[in-house]
Amino acid sequence: MKARLDSIDWQILKELQGDGRITNVELARRVGISAPPCLRRVRALEEAGLIRGYRTLLDEKQLGYEVTAFVMVGLHNQTENDLVAFEAQVKEWPLVRESYMVSGEVDFIMRCTAKDLETFQNFIIRDVTSTKNVDHVRTALTIRRIKDEPNVPIDKPEYF
Amino acid sequence: MKARLDSIDWQILKELQGDGRITNVELARRVGISAPPCLRRVRALEEAGLIRGYRTLLDEKQLGYEVTAFVMVGLHNQTENDLVAFEAQVKEWPLVRESYMVSGEVDFIMRCTAKDLETFQNFIIRDVTSTKNVDHVRTALTIRRIKDEPNVPIDKPEYF
DNA sequence: CGCAAATAAGCAATAAACTAGCATTTTGCC
DNA sequence: GGCAAAATGCTAGTTTATTGCTTATTTGCG
């Protein structure tokens, strides 16, 4: 694949981040090239894995998911086997929307979505705290969402 | 708009979550109706705000964003004015990808992305800790991503 | 239950977009 | 400067999006 991204590639990524359903024709117009090479570039970016996928953001509240919460988990043992075992468990939990292993006082941070508080608490008590090797669990219920741009800040040169 | 979502609407949302760039024809085929009513349903879902938008997920690492970290901030004062002031600041910081106000020991959780560790540390020292009303700041660098499905778990009936 | 109104689906036709093939231009390197 | 590789733009055929209209289905009420 291509070694380095040129400015048109960056523009393409920027536009696609903002609107993942833009037509290729419109995308081409915005970045200043004709449609065929634009489509080829997008395909190449997908092929290279730079584009991980296309998603639709939904309004959880309206869909009946009242609760969003962060769960921080610390484990007793952190051998690679222990970590992998816990990760496998995390992947199985449908309430967990995103999860990272982190450095610091806790080992994992998870963002969870649940239908209501009861469902969430059941999840914590029944599933999380009772999981093998879990040492401590701390939860933080979200009160409101300030920002949600699951995107890379492509056009902020001051941080490049 | 429509009072209640029927099973076809749910299927539409589920399919769109998984692939935000699916064609309407293919979407219609998957949910078992013809293309025009399918498109009308999607438009109605957008109109109602159930669909918040379409995004493209990028590979931050490949794009040169080495660091993803969680930042937890506690404020001195939590009057509504103080909170709104801090939120306005958060929205201005391009490194912050998502942020929630939470209950518990800290007031805000932010997921941040930066080009490198130095950029991130500068951000914390120069921007976050020096912001008015900030009491304490704790950071957790992510070591690896376990899961990233910024989606609602639509087809897990056991949690409905 | 049965009718009427409202709602949604499907069909057909048109406009727009996607995409492959090919000629041309640009880029990179000797 | 000159060649080879890579990328672009054009053209055209196919697929998709979109709209208007008709038919079918559902909903609400007597």
CSV table of C-alpha atoms (C1' of nucleotides) in Angstrom, one decimal:
chain,number,residue,atom,x,y,z
A,1,MET,CA,0.0,0.0,0.0
A,2,LYS,CA,0.8,3.6,0.0
A,3,ALA,CA,3.7,4.6,2.3
A,4,ARG,CA,2.5,8.0,3.4
A,5,LEU,CA,-0.8,9.8,3.4
A,6,ASP,CA,-0.9,13.0,1.4
A,7,SER,CA,-3.1,15.9,2.2
A,8,ILE,CA,-6.0,14.6,0.2
A,9,ASP,CA,-6.0,11.4,2.2
A,10,TRP,CA,-6.2,13.4,5.4
A,11,GLN,CA,-9.0,15.4,4.0
A,12,ILE,CA,-10.9,12.3,3.1
A,13,LEU,CA,-10.5,10.9,6.6
A,14,LYS,CA,-11.6,14.1,8.1
A,15,GLU,CA,-14.7,14.3,5.9
A,16,LEU,CA,-15.6,10.7,6.5
A,17,GLN,CA,-15.2,11.1,10.2
A,18,GLY,CA,-17.7,13.9,10.2
A,19,ASP,CA,-20.2,12.1,8.0
A,20,GLY,CA,-19.7,8.4,7.4
A,21,ARG,CA,-22.5,8.2,5.0
A,22,ILE,CA,-21.5,11.0,2.6
A,23,THR,CA,-21.6,9.9,-1.0
A,24,ASN,CA,-18.4,9.3,-2.9
A,25,VAL,CA,-19.3,12.0,-5.4
A,26,GLU,CA,-19.8,14.6,-2.7
A,27,LEU,CA,-16.6,13.4,-0.9
A,28,ALA,CA,-14.7,13.8,-4.1
A,29,ARG,CA,-16.1,17.2,-4.7
A,30,ARG,CA,-15.1,18.3,-1.2
A,31,VAL,CA,-11.5,17.1,-1.5
A,32,GLY,CA,-11.1,18.4,-5.0
A,33,ILE,CA,-10.6,15.3,-7.1
A,34,SER,CA,-13.0,13.4,-9.4
A,35,ALA,CA,-15.0,10.4,-8.1
A,36,PRO,CA,-13.1,7.4,-9.4
A,37,PRO,CA,-9.7,8.2,-7.8
A,38,CYS,CA,-11.5,9.3,-4.6
A,39,LEU,CA,-13.2,5.9,-4.4
A,40,ARG,CA,-9.9,4.2,-5.0
A,41,ARG,CA,-8.3,6.1,-2.2
A,42,VAL,CA,-11.1,5.2,0.2
A,43,ARG,CA,-10.8,1.6,-0.7
A,44,ALA,CA,-7.0,1.8,-0.1
A,45,LEU,CA,-7.6,3.4,3.3
A,46,GLU,CA,-10.0,0.6,4.2
A,47,GLU,CA,-7.6,-2.0,2.9
A,48,ALA,CA,-4.8,-0.6,4.9
A,49,GLY,CA,-6.9,-0.7,8.1
A,50,LEU,CA,-6.7,3.1,8.6
A,51,ILE,CA,-10.5,3.0,8.3
A,52,ARG,CA,-11.7,0.6,10.9
A,53,GLY,CA,-15.3,0.7,9.9
A,54,TYR,CA,-18.5,2.7,9.6
A,55,ARG,CA,-20.9,3.2,12.5
A,56,THR,CA,-24.2,4.8,13.2
A,57,LEU,CA,-24.5,6.7,16.4
A,58,LEU,CA,-27.9,6.2,18.2
A,59,ASP,CA,-29.5,8.0,21.0
A,60,GLU,CA,-29.3,5.6,23.8
A,61,LYS,CA,-31.7,7.5,26.0
A,62,GLN,CA,-34.5,7.5,23.4
A,63,LEU,CA,-33.9,3.8,22.8
A,64,GLY,CA,-34.5,3.0,26.4
A,65,TYR,CA,-31.0,2.8,27.7
A,66,GLU,CA,-31.1,5.1,30.7
A,67,VAL,CA,-27.8,4.3,32.3
A,68,THR,CA,-24.3,5.0,31.1
A,69,ALA,CA,-21.6,4.3,33.6
A,70,PHE,CA,-17.9,3.8,33.9
A,71,VAL,CA,-16.6,0.8,35.7
A,72,MET,CA,-13.1,0.6,37.0
A,73,VAL,CA,-11.7,-2.8,37.8
A,74,GLY,CA,-8.6,-3.9,39.6
A,75,LEU,CA,-7.4,-7.5,39.5
A,76,HIS,CA,-5.4,-9.5,42.1
A,77,ASN,CA,-3.0,-10.9,39.6
A,78,GLN,CA,-1.8,-9.3,36.4
A,79,THR,CA,0.1,-12.0,34.6
A,80,GLU,CA,-0.5,-12.0,30.9
A,81,ASN,CA,-2.8,-15.1,31.3
A,82,ASP,CA,-4.9,-13.3,34.0
A,83,LEU,CA,-5.2,-10.3,31.8
A,84,VAL,CA,-6.2,-12.2,28.7
A,85,ALA,CA,-8.7,-14.2,30.7
A,86,PHE,CA,-10.4,-11.1,32.1
A,87,GLU,CA,-10.4,-9.5,28.6
A,88,ALA,CA,-12.2,-12.5,27.2
A,89,GLN,CA,-14.8,-12.0,29.9
A,90,VAL,CA,-15.2,-8.3,29.1
A,91,LYS,CA,-15.8,-9.1,25.4
A,92,GLU,CA,-18.6,-11.4,26.4
A,93,TRP,CA,-20.5,-8.7,28.4
A,94,PRO,CA,-22.9,-6.9,26.1
A,95,LEU,CA,-23.3,-4.0,28.5
A,96,VAL,CA,-19.7,-3.1,28.0
A,97,ARG,CA,-19.4,-0.7,25.0
A,98,GLU,CA,-15.7,0.0,25.2
A,99,SER,CA,-12.9,-1.1,27.4
A,100,TYR,CA,-9.2,-0.3,27.9
A,101,MET,CA,-6.5,-1.8,29.9
A,102,VAL,CA,-4.9,1.1,31.8
A,103,SER,CA,-1.9,1.9,33.9
A,104,GLY,CA,-2.4,3.2,37.4
A,105,GLU,CA,-4.5,2.3,40.4
A,106,VAL,CA,-7.0,0.2,38.3
A,107,ASP,CA,-6.3,-2.3,35.6
A,108,PHE,CA,-9.4,-1.8,33.3
A,109,ILE,CA,-11.8,1.0,32.5
A,110,MET,CA,-15.1,0.1,30.9
A,111,ARG,CA,-17.9,2.2,29.6
A,112,CYS,CA,-21.2,0.4,30.1
A,113,THR,CA,-24.7,1.0,28.9
A,114,ALA,CA,-27.8,-0.5,30.6
A,115,LYS,CA,-31.5,-0.3,30.3
A,116,ASP,CA,-31.9,0.9,33.9
A,117,LEU,CA,-30.1,1.2,37.2
A,118,GLU,CA,-31.3,-2.2,38.3
A,119,THR,CA,-29.9,-3.9,35.3
A,120,PHE,CA,-26.7,-2.2,35.8
A,121,GLN,CA,-26.4,-3.1,39.5
A,122,ASN,CA,-27.3,-6.7,38.7
A,123,PHE,CA,-24.5,-6.7,36.2
A,124,ILE,CA,-22.0,-5.3,38.6
A,125,ILE,CA,-22.9,-7.6,41.5
A,126,ARG,CA,-23.8,-10.8,39.6
A,127,ASP,CA,-21.2,-10.6,36.8
A,128,VAL,CA,-18.3,-8.2,37.5
A,129,THR,CA,-17.6,-8.6,41.2
A,130,SER,CA,-18.1,-12.3,41.0
A,131,THR,CA,-15.6,-12.8,38.2
A,132,LYS,CA,-12.5,-14.7,39.1
A,133,ASN,CA,-9.4,-12.6,40.0
A,134,VAL,CA,-11.4,-9.4,40.4
A,135,ASP,CA,-10.0,-7.5,43.4
A,136,HIS,CA,-11.9,-4.2,43.5
A,137,VAL,CA,-14.6,-2.5,41.4
A,138,ARG,CA,-15.5,1.1,41.4
A,139,THR,CA,-18.4,2.6,39.4
A,140,ALA,CA,-19.2,6.1,38.3
A,141,LEU,CA,-22.6,6.8,36.9
A,142,THR,CA,-22.7,9.4,34.2
A,143,ILE,CA,-25.0,12.3,34.9
A,144,ARG,CA,-24.7,13.9,31.5
A,145,ARG,CA,-22.6,13.7,28.3
A,146,ILE,CA,-20.4,16.6,27.6
A,147,LYS,CA,-18.8,15.5,24.5
A,148,ASP,CA,-18.9,12.5,22.2
A,149,GLU,CA,-16.6,12.7,19.2
A,150,PRO,CA,-15.2,9.2,18.7
A,151,ASN,CA,-12.9,10.8,16.2
A,152,VAL,CA,-9.3,11.8,15.8
A,153,PRO,CA,-8.8,15.6,15.9
A,154,ILE,CA,-7.5,15.7,12.4
A,155,ASP,CA,-7.4,19.5,11.8
A,156,LYS,CA,-5.9,20.8,14.9
A,157,PRO,CA,-2.4,21.6,13.8
A,158,GLU,CA,-1.4,23.0,17.2
A,159,TYR,CA,-1.3,19.5,18.5
A,160,PHE,CA,0.5,17.8,15.6
B,1,MET,CA,-43.5,11.1,14.6
B,2,LYS,CA,-44.1,7.4,15.2
B,3,ALA,CA,-44.9,6.6,18.8
B,4,ARG,CA,-43.2,3.2,19.1
B,5,LEU,CA,-40.5,1.4,17.2
B,6,ASP,CA,-41.6,-1.9,15.6
B,7,SER,CA,-39.3,-4.8,15.0
B,8,ILE,CA,-38.3,-3.6,11.6
B,9,ASP,CA,-37.1,-0.3,13.0
B,10,TRP,CA,-35.0,-2.2,15.5
B,11,GLN,CA,-33.5,-4.3,12.8
B,12,ILE,CA,-32.7,-1.3,10.8
B,13,LEU,CA,-30.9,0.3,13.7
B,14,LYS,CA,-29.1,-2.9,14.4
B,15,GLU,CA,-27.9,-3.2,10.8
B,16,LEU,CA,-26.9,0.4,10.6
B,17,GLN,CA,-25.0,0.2,13.8
B,18,GLY,CA,-22.9,-2.6,12.4
B,19,ASP,CA,-22.3,-1.0,9.0
B,20,GLY,CA,-23.1,2.6,8.7
B,21,ARG,CA,-22.3,2.6,5.0
B,22,ILE,CA,-24.6,-0.2,3.9
B,23,THR,CA,-26.7,0.7,0.9
B,24,ASN,CA,-30.4,1.3,1.4
B,25,VAL,CA,-31.1,-1.6,-1.1
B,26,GLU,CA,-29.1,-4.0,0.9
B,27,LEU,CA,-30.5,-2.7,4.2
B,28,ALA,CA,-34.0,-3.2,2.8
B,29,ARG,CA,-33.2,-6.7,1.8
B,30,ARG,CA,-31.9,-7.6,5.2
B,31,VAL,CA,-34.9,-6.3,7.1
B,32,GLY,CA,-37.3,-7.8,4.6
B,33,ILE,CA,-39.0,-4.8,3.0
B,34,SER,CA,-38.6,-3.0,-0.3
B,35,ALA,CA,-36.3,-0.1,-0.7
B,36,PRO,CA,-38.6,2.9,-0.6
B,37,PRO,CA,-40.3,2.2,2.7
B,38,CYS,CA,-36.9,1.3,4.2
B,39,LEU,CA,-35.5,4.7,3.2
B,40,ARG,CA,-38.5,6.4,4.6
B,41,ARG,CA,-38.0,4.6,7.9
B,42,VAL,CA,-34.4,5.6,8.0
B,43,ARG,CA,-35.2,9.2,7.3
B,44,ALA,CA,-37.9,9.1,10.1
B,45,LEU,CA,-35.4,7.7,12.5
B,46,GLU,CA,-32.9,10.4,11.6
B,47,GLU,CA,-35.6,13.0,12.0
B,48,ALA,CA,-36.6,11.7,15.4
B,49,GLY,CA,-33.1,12.0,16.6
B,50,LEU,CA,-32.8,8.3,17.2
B,51,ILE,CA,-30.0,8.2,14.7
B,52,ARG,CA,-27.5,10.8,16.0
B,53,GLY,CA,-25.2,10.6,13.0
B,54,TYR,CA,-22.9,8.4,10.9
B,55,ARG,CA,-19.2,8.1,11.7
B,56,THR,CA,-16.1,6.5,10.4
B,57,LEU,CA,-13.8,4.8,12.9
B,58,LEU,CA,-10.1,5.3,12.2
B,59,ASP,CA,-7.1,3.6,13.5
B,60,GLU,CA,-5.6,6.2,15.7
B,61,LYS,CA,-2.3,4.4,16.1
B,62,GLN,CA,-1.7,4.2,12.4
B,63,LEU,CA,-2.5,7.8,12.1
B,64,GLY,CA,0.2,8.8,14.5
B,65,TYR,CA,-1.9,9.1,17.7
B,66,GLU,CA,0.1,7.0,20.0
B,67,VAL,CA,-1.6,7.9,23.3
B,68,THR,CA,-5.1,7.3,24.5
B,69,ALA,CA,-5.7,8.1,28.1
B,70,PHE,CA,-8.5,8.7,30.6
B,71,VAL,CA,-8.4,11.8,32.6
B,72,MET,CA,-10.5,12.1,35.8
B,73,VAL,CA,-11.1,15.6,37.1
B,74,GLY,CA,-12.5,16.8,40.4
B,75,LEU,CA,-13.6,20.4,40.9
B,76,HIS,CA,-13.6,22.6,44.0
B,77,ASN,CA,-17.1,23.9,43.5
B,78,GLN,CA,-19.9,22.2,41.8
B,79,THR,CA,-22.6,24.8,41.3
B,80,GLU,CA,-24.3,24.6,38.0
B,81,ASN,CA,-22.4,27.7,36.8
B,82,ASP,CA,-19.1,26.0,37.7
B,83,LEU,CA,-20.0,22.8,35.9
B,84,VAL,CA,-21.1,24.6,32.8
B,85,ALA,CA,-18.0,26.7,32.8
B,86,PHE,CA,-15.8,23.6,32.9
B,87,GLU,CA,-17.9,21.8,30.3
B,88,ALA,CA,-17.4,24.7,27.9
B,89,GLN,CA,-13.7,24.4,28.4
B,90,VAL,CA,-13.8,20.6,27.8
B,91,LYS,CA,-15.6,21.2,24.5
B,92,GLU,CA,-12.7,23.4,23.4
B,93,TRP,CA,-10.0,20.9,24.0
B,94,PRO,CA,-9.5,18.9,20.8
B,95,LEU,CA,-7.6,16.1,22.6
B,96,VAL,CA,-10.8,15.2,24.5
B,97,ARG,CA,-12.7,12.7,22.4
B,98,GLU,CA,-15.5,12.0,24.8
B,99,SER,CA,-16.4,13.3,28.2
B,100,TYR,CA,-19.1,12.7,30.9
B,101,MET,CA,-20.0,14.3,34.1
B,102,VAL,CA,-20.2,11.5,36.7
B,103,SER,CA,-21.2,10.9,40.2
B,104,GLY,CA,-18.6,9.7,42.8
B,105,GLU,CA,-15.1,10.8,43.8
B,106,VAL,CA,-14.5,12.7,40.6
B,107,ASP,CA,-16.7,15.0,38.6
B,108,PHE,CA,-15.7,14.4,35.0
B,109,ILE,CA,-14.2,11.6,33.1
B,110,MET,CA,-12.6,12.3,29.7
B,111,ARG,CA,-11.1,10.0,27.1
B,112,CYS,CA,-8.2,11.8,25.4
B,113,THR,CA,-6.1,11.1,22.3
B,114,ALA,CA,-2.8,12.6,21.7
B,115,LYS,CA,0.0,12.4,19.2
B,116,ASP,CA,2.6,11.4,21.8
B,117,LEU,CA,3.2,11.3,25.6
B,118,GLU,CA,4.8,14.7,25.6
B,119,THR,CA,1.8,16.3,23.9
B,120,PHE,CA,-0.5,14.6,26.4
B,121,GLN,CA,1.6,15.7,29.4
B,122,ASN,CA,1.7,19.2,28.2
B,123,PHE,CA,-2.0,19.1,27.8
B,124,ILE,CA,-2.5,18.0,31.4
B,125,ILE,CA,-0.1,20.4,32.9
B,126,ARG,CA,-0.6,23.4,30.7
B,127,ASP,CA,-4.3,23.1,30.1
B,128,VAL,CA,-6.1,20.9,32.6
B,129,THR,CA,-4.5,21.4,35.9
B,130,SER,CA,-4.3,25.1,35.3
B,131,THR,CA,-7.9,25.5,34.6
B,132,LYS,CA,-9.9,27.5,37.1
B,133,ASN,CA,-11.7,25.5,39.7
B,134,VAL,CA,-9.9,22.3,39.0
B,135,ASP,CA,-9.1,20.5,42.3
B,136,HIS,CA,-7.5,17.3,41.4
B,137,VAL,CA,-6.6,15.5,38.2
B,138,ARG,CA,-5.9,11.8,37.8
B,139,THR,CA,-4.8,10.2,34.6
B,140,ALA,CA,-4.7,6.6,33.4
B,141,LEU,CA,-2.8,5.8,30.2
B,142,THR,CA,-4.4,3.1,28.1
B,143,ILE,CA,-2.2,0.1,27.5
B,144,ARG,CA,-4.5,-1.6,25.0
B,145,ARG,CA,-8.0,-1.5,23.7
B,146,ILE,CA,-10.1,-4.5,24.7
B,147,LYS,CA,-13.3,-3.5,23.1
B,148,ASP,CA,-14.7,-0.6,21.1
B,149,GLU,CA,-18.3,-0.9,20.1
B,150,PRO,CA,-19.8,2.6,20.5
B,151,ASN,CA,-23.2,0.9,20.0
B,152,VAL,CA,-26.2,0.0,21.9
B,153,PRO,CA,-26.5,-3.8,22.4
B,154,ILE,CA,-29.7,-4.2,20.4
B,155,ASP,CA,-30.0,-7.9,20.2
B,156,LYS,CA,-29.3,-9.1,23.7
B,157,PRO,CA,-32.8,-9.8,24.9
B,158,GLU,CA,-31.6,-11.0,28.3
B,159,TYR,CA,-30.8,-7.3,29.2
B,160,PHE,CA,-34.0,-5.8,27.8
C,1,DC,C1',-67.4,-7.5,14.0
C,2,DG,C1',-67.1,-4.2,10.3
C,3,DC,C1',-66.3,0.1,8.2
C,4,DA,C1',-63.5,4.3,7.5
C,5,DA,C1',-59.4,6.8,8.0
C,6,DA,C1',-54.8,6.7,8.6
C,7,DT,C1',-50.6,4.5,7.9
C,8,DA,C1',-47.4,1.9,5.5
C,9,DA,C1',-46.0,-1.0,1.7
C,10,DG,C1',-44.9,-1.9,-3.1
C,11,DC,C1',-44.3,-0.6,-8.0
C,12,DA,C1',-42.6,2.1,-11.7
C,13,DA,C1',-39.9,5.8,-13.4
C,14,DT,C1',-36.2,9.1,-13.1
C,15,DA,C1',-32.1,11.1,-11.2
C,16,DA,C1',-27.9,10.2,-9.0
C,17,DA,C1',-24.1,7.5,-7.7
C,18,DC,C1',-20.9,3.6,-8.2
C,19,DT,C1',-17.4,1.5,-10.6
C,20,DA,C1',-14.6,-0.7,-14.3
C,21,DG,C1',-11.8,0.2,-18.5
C,22,DC,C1',-8.8,3.2,-20.8
C,23,DA,C1',-6.1,7.3,-22.3
C,24,DT,C1',-3.6,11.1,-20.2
C,25,DT,C1',-1.0,13.4,-16.8
C,26,DT,C1',1.9,13.7,-12.9
C,27,DT,C1',5.5,11.9,-9.8
C,28,DG,C1',9.8,10.0,-8.6
C,29,DC,C1',14.2,8.7,-9.7
C,30,DC,C1',18.3,7.9,-12.4
D,1,DG,C1',15.8,15.7,-19.2
D,2,DG,C1',13.7,11.2,-19.8
D,3,DC,C1',11.7,6.9,-18.6
D,4,DA,C1',8.7,3.9,-15.6
D,5,DA,C1',5.4,3.8,-12.1
D,6,DA,C1',1.5,5.7,-10.1
D,7,DA,C1',-2.4,8.5,-10.0
D,8,DT,C1',-5.9,11.2,-12.3
D,9,DG,C1',-9.9,12.1,-15.3
D,10,DC,C1',-13.2,10.7,-18.7
D,11,DT,C1',-16.7,7.7,-20.5
D,12,DA,C1',-20.1,4.4,-20.1
D,13,DG,C1',-22.8,0.6,-18.2
D,14,DT,C1',-24.7,-0.9,-14.0
D,15,DT,C1',-26.5,-0.2,-9.5
D,16,DT,C1',-28.6,2.6,-6.0
D,17,DA,C1',-31.4,6.6,-4.3
D,18,DT,C1',-35.5,8.9,-4.5
D,19,DT,C1',-40.1,10.5,-5.8
D,20,DG,C1',-45.0,10.0,-7.1
D,21,DC,C1',-48.6,7.1,-7.2
D,22,DT,C1',-51.5,3.0,-6.2
D,23,DT,C1',-52.6,-0.8,-3.4
D,24,DA,C1',-52.6,-3.2,0.9
D,25,DT,C1',-52.6,-3.2,5.9
D,26,DT,C1',-53.4,-1.5,10.2
D,27,DT,C1',-55.8,1.2,13.7
D,28,DG,C1',-59.7,3.1,16.0
D,29,DC,C1',-64.3,3.5,16.8
D,30,DG,C1',-69.2,2.6,16.4
